[in-house]
Amino acid sequence: METAGLDNWLTPGTVTRDQAGSQSTIDLALALYSLREQIIAYEVDDSVHAESDYLPILTLLEINVLEAVDTIKRRNWKAIDVEKFLTFASANLSVMRLPEEPTPREIDYAVNYLLDIVQQAA
């Protein structure tokens, strides 16, 4: 159990089986050490006993769910004014000139510049 990072969360000696007056701790409640701070309750719950020799074990953890990150703004390319887009893009792209044999750094710069112009034009 220790090798796997697991621990028995039930109090030692907790009765988990009750058959005809014979009580025993036959079930273990194993969980990761890292969840220890999130535990609210880990105990036998007699209120939901359902005609079984085995007693139900209540497990209640506090789980913090991260809020959804704002979605990325997406363009509606079908609704674009093509003439305005082409006019803006043409005017701004004519400024960009690449050498005959560009370096990888110059290519990266040109691609980023192109993406910026397209985003601004849209």
Coordinates of N, CA and C in Angstrom, one line a residue:
M1 N 0.8 -1.2 0.0 CA 0.0 0.0 0.0 C 0.9 1.3 0.0
E2 N 1.9 1.3 0.8 CA 2.8 2.4 0.9 C 3.5 2.7 -0.4
T3 N 3.9 1.6 -1.1 CA 4.6 1.8 -2.4 C 3.7 2.5 -3.4
A4 N 2.4 2.2 -3.3 CA 1.5 2.8 -4.3 C 1.0 4.1 -3.8
G5 N 1.4 4.6 -2.6 CA 0.9 5.9 -2.1 C -0.5 5.8 -1.5
L6 N -0.9 4.6 -1.1 CA -2.3 4.5 -0.6 C -2.2 4.3 0.9
D7 N -3.3 4.7 1.5 CA -3.5 4.6 3.0 C -4.9 4.2 3.3
N8 N -5.1 3.4 4.4 CA -6.5 3.0 4.8 C -7.0 4.2 5.6
W9 N -8.1 4.8 5.1 CA -8.7 6.0 5.7 C -9.7 5.6 6.8
L10 N -10.1 4.4 6.9 CA -11.0 4.1 8.0 C -10.3 4.0 9.3
T11 N -10.9 4.3 10.4 CA -10.3 4.2 11.7 C -10.1 2.7 12.0
P12 N -8.9 2.3 12.4 CA -8.6 0.9 12.7 C -9.7 0.4 13.7
G13 N -10.2 -0.8 13.4 CA -11.2 -1.5 14.2 C -12.6 -1.1 13.8
T14 N -12.8 -0.3 12.8 CA -14.1 0.1 12.3 C -14.8 -1.2 11.8
V15 N -16.0 -1.4 12.2 CA -16.8 -2.6 11.8 C -17.4 -2.3 10.4
T16 N -17.0 -3.1 9.4 CA -17.6 -3.0 8.1 C -18.4 -4.2 7.7
R17 N -18.5 -5.2 8.5 CA -19.3 -6.3 8.2 C -20.0 -6.8 9.5
D18 N -21.3 -7.0 9.4 CA -22.1 -7.4 10.6 C -23.0 -8.5 10.2
Q19 N -22.6 -9.8 10.4 CA -23.5 -10.9 10.0 C -23.9 -11.7 11.3
A20 N -25.2 -11.7 11.5 CA -25.7 -12.4 12.7 C -25.0 -12.1 14.0
G21 N -24.7 -10.9 14.2 CA -24.1 -10.5 15.5 C -22.6 -10.6 15.5
S22 N -22.0 -11.2 14.4 CA -20.6 -11.4 14.3 C -20.0 -10.2 13.5
Q23 N -19.2 -9.4 14.2 CA -18.8 -8.2 13.6 C -17.3 -8.3 13.2
S24 N -16.9 -7.7 12.1 CA -15.5 -7.7 11.7 C -15.2 -6.5 10.8
T25 N -13.9 -6.3 10.7 CA -13.4 -5.3 9.7 C -12.8 -6.0 8.5
I26 N -13.7 -6.2 7.5 CA -13.3 -7.0 6.4 C -13.0 -6.1 5.2
D27 N -13.6 -4.9 5.2 CA -13.4 -3.9 4.1 C -12.4 -2.8 4.5
L28 N -11.6 -2.5 3.6 CA -10.7 -1.3 3.8 C -11.1 -0.2 2.8
A29 N -10.8 1.0 3.2 CA -11.1 2.1 2.4 C -9.8 2.8 2.1
L30 N -9.3 2.5 0.9 CA -7.9 3.0 0.5 C -8.1 4.2 -0.4
A31 N -7.2 5.1 -0.2 CA -7.1 6.3 -1.0 C -5.7 6.9 -1.0
L32 N -5.4 7.8 -2.0 CA -4.1 8.4 -2.1 C -3.8 9.3 -0.9
Y33 N -2.6 9.4 -0.5 CA -2.1 10.3 0.5 C -2.5 11.8 0.1
S34 N -2.3 12.1 -1.2 CA -2.5 13.4 -1.7 C -3.9 13.9 -1.5
L35 N -4.9 13.0 -1.3 CA -6.3 13.5 -1.1 C -6.6 13.8 0.3
R36 N -5.7 13.5 1.2 CA -5.9 13.7 2.7 C -6.5 15.0 3.0
E37 N -6.0 16.1 2.4 CA -6.5 17.5 2.7 C -7.9 17.7 2.3
Q38 N -8.4 16.9 1.3 CA -9.7 17.1 0.8 C -10.8 16.3 1.5
I39 N -10.4 15.5 2.4 CA -11.4 14.6 3.0 C -12.3 15.4 3.9
I40 N -13.6 15.1 3.8 CA -14.6 15.7 4.7 C -15.2 14.6 5.6
A41 N -15.5 13.5 5.0 CA -16.0 12.3 5.8 C -15.6 11.0 5.1
Y42 N -15.2 10.1 6.0 CA -14.9 8.7 5.5 C -15.3 7.8 6.6
E43 N -16.5 7.3 6.6 CA -17.0 6.5 7.7 C -18.1 5.6 7.3
V44 N -18.4 4.6 8.1 CA -19.5 3.7 7.9 C -20.8 4.6 8.1
D45 N -21.7 4.4 7.1 CA -23.0 5.2 7.1 C -24.1 4.2 7.3
D46 N -24.6 4.1 8.5 CA -25.7 3.2 8.8 C -27.1 3.7 8.2
S47 N -27.2 4.9 7.9 CA -28.5 5.5 7.4 C -28.8 4.9 6.0
V48 N -27.9 4.3 5.3 CA -28.2 3.8 3.9 C -28.0 2.3 3.9
H49 N -28.1 1.7 5.0 CA -27.9 0.2 5.1 C -29.0 -0.5 4.3
A50 N -28.6 -1.4 3.4 CA -29.6 -2.0 2.5 C -29.6 -3.5 2.5
E51 N -30.0 -4.0 3.7 CA -30.1 -5.5 3.9 C -28.9 -6.3 3.4
S52 N -27.7 -5.8 3.8 CA -26.5 -6.5 3.4 C -25.7 -6.7 4.7
D53 N -24.9 -7.8 4.6 CA -24.0 -8.0 5.8 C -22.8 -6.9 5.8
Y54 N -22.6 -6.4 4.6 CA -21.5 -5.4 4.5 C -22.1 -4.0 4.7
L55 N -21.5 -3.2 5.5 CA -22.0 -1.9 5.8 C -21.4 -0.9 4.8
P56 N -22.3 0.1 4.4 CA -21.8 1.1 3.4 C -20.8 2.1 4.0
I57 N -19.9 2.4 3.2 CA -18.8 3.4 3.6 C -19.1 4.7 2.9
L58 N -19.3 5.7 3.7 CA -19.6 7.1 3.1 C -18.2 7.7 2.8
T59 N -18.1 8.2 1.6 CA -16.9 8.9 1.2 C -17.2 10.2 0.7
L60 N -16.8 11.3 1.4 CA -17.1 12.6 1.0 C -15.9 13.5 0.9
L61 N -15.6 14.0 -0.3 CA -14.4 14.8 -0.5 C -14.8 16.1 -1.0
E62 N -14.0 17.1 -0.6 CA -14.1 18.5 -1.1 C -13.3 18.6 -2.4
I63 N -14.0 18.8 -3.5 CA -13.4 18.9 -4.8 C -13.5 20.3 -5.3
N64 N -12.4 21.0 -5.6 CA -12.5 22.3 -6.2 C -12.3 22.2 -7.7
V65 N -13.3 22.7 -8.4 CA -13.4 22.6 -9.8 C -12.9 24.0 -10.4
L66 N -12.0 23.9 -11.3 CA -11.5 25.2 -11.9 C -12.6 25.8 -12.8
E67 N -12.7 27.1 -12.8 CA -13.7 27.7 -13.7 C -13.2 27.6 -15.1
A68 N -14.1 27.5 -16.0 CA -13.7 27.4 -17.4 C -13.0 28.6 -17.9
V69 N -12.0 28.4 -18.6 CA -11.2 29.5 -19.2 C -12.0 30.1 -20.3
D70 N -11.9 31.4 -20.4 CA -12.6 32.1 -21.5 C -12.2 31.5 -22.8
T71 N -13.2 31.3 -23.6 CA -13.0 30.7 -24.9 C -12.3 31.7 -25.9
I72 N -11.5 31.2 -26.8 CA -10.8 32.0 -27.7 C -11.8 32.6 -28.7
K73 N -11.7 33.9 -28.9 CA -12.5 34.6 -29.9 C -12.3 34.0 -31.3
R74 N -13.4 33.6 -31.9 CA -13.2 33.1 -33.2 C -13.9 34.0 -34.2
R75 N -13.3 34.1 -35.4 CA -13.8 34.9 -36.5 C -14.9 34.2 -37.2
N76 N -15.9 35.0 -37.7 CA -16.9 34.4 -38.6 C -16.5 34.8 -40.0
W77 N -15.6 33.9 -40.6 CA -15.0 34.2 -41.9 C -16.1 34.3 -43.0
K78 N -17.2 33.7 -42.8 CA -18.2 33.7 -43.9 C -18.9 35.1 -43.9
A79 N -18.9 35.8 -42.8 CA -19.5 37.1 -42.8 C -18.6 38.3 -43.1
I80 N -17.3 38.0 -43.5 CA -16.3 39.0 -43.7 C -16.7 39.8 -45.0
D81 N -16.3 41.1 -44.9 CA -16.4 42.0 -46.1 C -15.1 41.8 -46.9
V82 N -15.2 41.0 -47.9 CA -14.0 40.6 -48.7 C -13.2 41.7 -49.2
E83 N -13.9 42.7 -49.8 CA -13.3 43.9 -50.4 C -12.5 44.7 -49.4
K84 N -13.1 44.9 -48.2 CA -12.3 45.6 -47.1 C -11.2 44.8 -46.7
F85 N -11.4 43.5 -46.5 CA -10.3 42.7 -46.1 C -9.1 42.7 -47.0
L86 N -9.4 42.5 -48.3 CA -8.3 42.5 -49.3 C -7.6 43.9 -49.4
T87 N -8.4 45.0 -49.3 CA -7.8 46.3 -49.4 C -6.8 46.5 -48.2
F88 N -7.2 46.2 -47.0 CA -6.4 46.4 -45.8 C -5.2 45.4 -45.9
A89 N -5.4 44.2 -46.2 CA -4.3 43.2 -46.3 C -3.3 43.6 -47.3
S90 N -3.7 44.0 -48.5 CA -2.8 44.4 -49.6 C -2.0 45.6 -49.2
A91 N -2.6 46.6 -48.6 CA -1.9 47.8 -48.2 C -0.8 47.5 -47.2
N92 N -1.1 46.6 -46.3 CA -0.1 46.3 -45.2 C 0.9 45.2 -45.6
L93 N 0.5 44.3 -46.5 CA 1.5 43.3 -46.9 C 2.5 43.7 -47.9
S94 N 2.2 44.8 -48.6 CA 3.1 45.3 -49.6 C 4.4 45.9 -48.9
V95 N 4.3 46.2 -47.6 CA 5.4 46.7 -46.9 C 6.4 45.6 -46.6
M96 N 6.0 44.4 -46.5 CA 6.8 43.3 -46.1 C 7.6 42.8 -47.3
R97 N 8.9 42.7 -47.2 CA 9.8 42.2 -48.3 C 10.8 41.2 -47.6
L98 N 10.8 40.0 -48.2 CA 11.7 39.0 -47.7 C 12.9 38.9 -48.7
P99 N 14.1 38.6 -48.1 CA 15.3 38.5 -49.0 C 15.2 37.3 -49.9
E100 N 16.0 37.2 -50.9 CA 16.0 36.0 -51.8 C 16.1 34.7 -51.1
E101 N 17.0 34.6 -50.1 CA 17.2 33.4 -49.3 C 17.0 33.7 -47.8
P102 N 15.8 33.8 -47.4 CA 15.5 34.2 -46.0 C 16.0 33.2 -44.9
T103 N 16.4 33.7 -43.8 CA 16.8 32.8 -42.7 C 15.6 32.3 -42.0
P104 N 15.7 31.3 -41.2 CA 14.5 30.8 -40.4 C 13.9 31.9 -39.6
R105 N 14.8 32.7 -39.0 CA 14.3 33.8 -38.1 C 13.4 34.8 -39.0
E106 N 13.9 35.1 -40.2 CA 13.2 36.0 -41.1 C 11.8 35.4 -41.5
I107 N 11.9 34.1 -41.7 CA 10.6 33.4 -42.1 C 9.6 33.5 -41.0
D108 N 10.1 33.2 -39.7 CA 9.2 33.3 -38.6 C 8.6 34.7 -38.4
Y109 N 9.4 35.7 -38.6 CA 9.0 37.1 -38.5 C 7.9 37.4 -39.5
A110 N 8.2 36.9 -40.8 CA 7.2 37.2 -41.9 C 5.9 36.5 -41.6
V111 N 5.9 35.2 -41.1 CA 4.7 34.5 -40.8 C 3.9 35.2 -39.7
N112 N 4.6 35.6 -38.7 CA 3.9 36.3 -37.6 C 3.3 37.6 -38.1
Y113 N 4.0 38.3 -38.9 CA 3.5 39.6 -39.5 C 2.3 39.3 -40.3
L114 N 2.3 38.3 -41.1 CA 1.2 37.9 -42.0 C 0.0 37.6 -41.1
L115 N 0.2 36.8 -40.0 CA -0.9 36.5 -39.1 C -1.5 37.7 -38.5
D116 N -0.7 38.6 -38.1 CA -1.1 39.9 -37.4 C -2.0 40.7 -38.4
I117 N -1.5 40.8 -39.7 CA -2.3 41.5 -40.7 C -3.6 40.9 -40.9
V118 N -3.6 39.6 -41.1 CA -4.9 38.9 -41.3 C -5.9 39.1 -40.2
Q119 N -5.4 39.0 -38.9 CA -6.3 39.2 -37.8 C -6.8 40.6 -37.7
Q120 N -5.9 41.6 -38.0 CA -6.4 43.0 -38.0 C -7.4 43.3 -39.1
A121 N -7.1 42.7 -40.3 CA -8.0 42.9 -41.4 C -9.4 42.3 -41.2
A122 N -9.4 41.2 -40.5 CA -10.7 40.5 -40.2 C -11.5 41.3 -39.2

